[in-house]
Amino acid sequence: MISLIEATRAHQGVLHNLMQLYAYDWSELLPLELNTKGQFEDYPFEAYWIDDWRHPFLIESDGKLAGFALVLGKSRLSERDGVFDMAEFFVVRRHRRGGVGRDAALGLFDRFRGPWEVRQRRENPSAMAFWRRVIGDYTAGEFEEVDWNDERWNGPVQSFSSLPP
């Protein structure tokens, strides 16, 4: 069973640790380097405890920590309010390919009703396949995908509504 736990400032250390694993995965695709402490650069979580349009979550599977998701209530591309954006999404390898990511994503789509944008970096074909499949199933194929390429983003973006028909 999947649980989405709203992360608080008390979870900041857990999110930091998970972000290190996330960055490690990305370091295979992007030129991310460790600092002199043997860590990847810190993610700016502070805004998640200040801005009410930022929503951090921990993902649990059967009571075990399995990942995190960061949802924005503002489009990263157009900066329009009221468009939900999957800013970051991560499931640890142990819990991948068993439906944890899918169930967590669907739970977030149901929790935040309205227009969504989900972006993937071109360097990550497995993420592109995952999101196309999950969003396609969720919307019964009723989503739009554009290939975005400018200074704000470079890769596919799926847009859809999580409002009931």
Coordinates of C-alpha atoms in Angstrom, one line a residue:
M1 CA 0.0 0.0 0.0
I2 CA 1.3 3.4 -1.0
S3 CA 1.2 6.4 1.3
L4 CA 1.9 10.1 0.5
I5 CA 3.0 11.9 3.6
E6 CA 3.1 15.7 3.5
A7 CA 6.7 16.5 4.4
T8 CA 7.3 19.2 7.1
R9 CA 10.4 21.0 8.1
A10 CA 11.0 18.1 10.5
H11 CA 11.5 15.9 7.4
Q12 CA 14.0 18.2 5.8
G13 CA 16.9 15.9 6.7
V14 CA 15.1 12.9 5.2
L15 CA 14.4 14.8 2.0
H16 CA 18.1 15.9 1.9
N17 CA 19.2 12.3 2.1
L18 CA 16.7 11.1 -0.6
M19 CA 17.8 14.0 -2.8
Q20 CA 21.4 12.7 -2.6
L21 CA 20.2 9.3 -4.0
Y22 CA 18.2 11.1 -6.7
A23 CA 21.3 13.2 -7.6
Y24 CA 23.4 10.0 -7.7
D25 CA 20.9 8.5 -10.2
W26 CA 21.1 11.7 -12.3
S27 CA 24.9 11.8 -12.2
E28 CA 24.8 9.0 -14.8
L29 CA 23.0 11.3 -17.2
L30 CA 24.2 14.8 -16.3
P31 CA 27.6 16.2 -15.3
L32 CA 26.8 16.3 -11.5
E33 CA 29.9 16.2 -9.3
L34 CA 30.4 15.5 -5.6
N35 CA 31.7 18.3 -3.5
T36 CA 34.7 18.0 -1.1
K37 CA 32.4 16.4 1.5
G38 CA 31.5 13.6 -0.9
Q39 CA 28.0 15.0 -1.4
F40 CA 26.0 16.5 -4.3
E41 CA 25.0 20.1 -3.9
D42 CA 22.1 20.8 -1.6
Y43 CA 18.6 21.2 -3.1
P44 CA 16.9 24.5 -2.0
F45 CA 14.2 23.0 0.2
E46 CA 13.8 26.1 2.3
A47 CA 11.2 27.6 -0.1
Y48 CA 9.0 24.5 0.5
W49 CA 8.4 25.6 4.1
I50 CA 7.7 29.2 3.1
D51 CA 5.6 29.2 -0.2
D52 CA 2.1 27.7 0.2
W53 CA 2.2 26.7 -3.5
R54 CA 5.0 24.2 -3.0
H55 CA 4.1 20.8 -1.8
P56 CA 6.8 18.3 -0.6
F57 CA 5.8 14.6 0.0
L58 CA 7.5 11.5 1.2
I59 CA 6.4 8.3 -0.5
E60 CA 6.0 5.1 1.6
S61 CA 5.3 1.6 0.4
D62 CA 3.9 -0.7 3.1
G63 CA 5.2 1.6 5.7
K64 CA 8.8 1.7 4.3
L65 CA 10.3 4.9 2.9
A66 CA 10.3 4.6 -0.9
G67 CA 10.9 8.1 -2.3
F68 CA 9.7 11.6 -2.5
A69 CA 7.7 14.0 -4.8
L70 CA 7.8 17.8 -5.0
V71 CA 4.7 19.4 -6.5
L72 CA 4.4 23.0 -7.5
G73 CA 1.1 24.9 -7.7
K74 CA 2.5 27.0 -10.5
S75 CA 3.7 26.1 -14.0
R76 CA 7.5 26.1 -14.2
L77 CA 7.2 26.9 -17.9
S78 CA 4.5 29.6 -18.1
E79 CA 4.6 30.6 -14.4
R80 CA 0.8 30.5 -14.4
D81 CA -0.8 29.9 -11.0
G82 CA -3.1 26.9 -10.6
V83 CA -1.2 24.6 -13.0
F84 CA 0.3 21.8 -11.1
D85 CA 3.9 20.9 -11.9
M86 CA 5.7 17.7 -10.9
A87 CA 8.9 19.5 -10.0
E88 CA 10.8 16.3 -8.8
F89 CA 9.8 12.7 -8.4
F90 CA 11.9 9.9 -7.1
V91 CA 11.4 6.3 -6.1
V92 CA 14.4 4.3 -4.8
R93 CA 15.5 1.4 -6.9
R94 CA 14.3 -1.2 -4.4
H95 CA 10.7 0.0 -5.0
R96 CA 10.8 0.6 -8.7
R97 CA 8.9 -1.5 -11.2
G98 CA 6.3 -2.7 -8.7
G99 CA 3.7 0.0 -9.1
V100 CA 5.0 2.3 -6.3
G101 CA 5.8 5.2 -8.6
R102 CA 2.6 4.7 -10.6
D103 CA 0.4 4.6 -7.4
A104 CA 2.2 7.6 -5.9
A105 CA 1.8 9.7 -9.1
L106 CA -1.9 8.8 -9.4
G107 CA -2.4 9.7 -5.8
L108 CA -0.9 13.1 -6.4
F109 CA -3.0 13.7 -9.5
D110 CA -6.1 12.9 -7.5
R111 CA -5.0 15.1 -4.6
F112 CA -4.3 18.2 -6.7
R113 CA -7.3 18.5 -9.1
G114 CA -6.9 20.7 -12.1
P115 CA -4.4 21.2 -15.0
W116 CA -1.0 19.5 -14.8
E117 CA 2.3 19.7 -16.5
V118 CA 4.8 16.8 -16.2
R119 CA 8.2 17.4 -17.6
Q120 CA 11.0 15.0 -18.4
R121 CA 14.6 15.7 -19.5
R122 CA 15.5 14.3 -22.9
E123 CA 18.5 12.5 -21.3
N124 CA 16.1 10.2 -19.3
P125 CA 14.2 7.9 -21.7
S126 CA 13.0 5.6 -18.9
A127 CA 11.3 8.6 -17.2
M128 CA 9.7 9.6 -20.5
A129 CA 8.3 6.1 -21.0
F130 CA 7.1 5.9 -17.4
W131 CA 5.2 9.3 -17.5
R132 CA 3.7 8.6 -20.9
R133 CA 2.4 5.3 -19.6
V134 CA 1.1 6.6 -16.3
I135 CA -0.5 9.7 -17.7
G136 CA -1.9 7.8 -20.6
D137 CA -3.5 5.3 -18.3
Y138 CA -4.8 8.0 -15.9
T139 CA -6.3 10.1 -18.7
A140 CA -7.3 7.3 -21.0
G141 CA -5.0 8.8 -23.5
E142 CA -6.5 12.3 -23.2
F143 CA -3.3 14.3 -22.7
E144 CA -1.2 16.6 -24.9
E145 CA 2.6 16.2 -25.3
V146 CA 4.8 19.0 -26.6
D147 CA 8.5 18.9 -27.2
W148 CA 9.7 21.9 -25.3
N149 CA 13.1 23.5 -26.2
D150 CA 14.1 26.8 -24.8
E151 CA 16.0 28.3 -21.9
R152 CA 13.4 27.1 -19.4
W153 CA 13.2 23.5 -20.4
N154 CA 14.5 21.0 -23.0
G155 CA 12.4 17.8 -23.3
P156 CA 8.8 16.5 -23.5
V157 CA 6.0 18.0 -21.4
Q158 CA 2.7 16.2 -20.9
S159 CA -0.3 18.5 -20.2
F160 CA -3.6 17.1 -18.9
S161 CA -6.4 17.8 -16.4
S162 CA -7.0 15.7 -13.3
L163 CA -10.5 17.0 -13.0
P164 CA -13.2 14.4 -13.3
P165 CA -15.0 14.4 -16.7

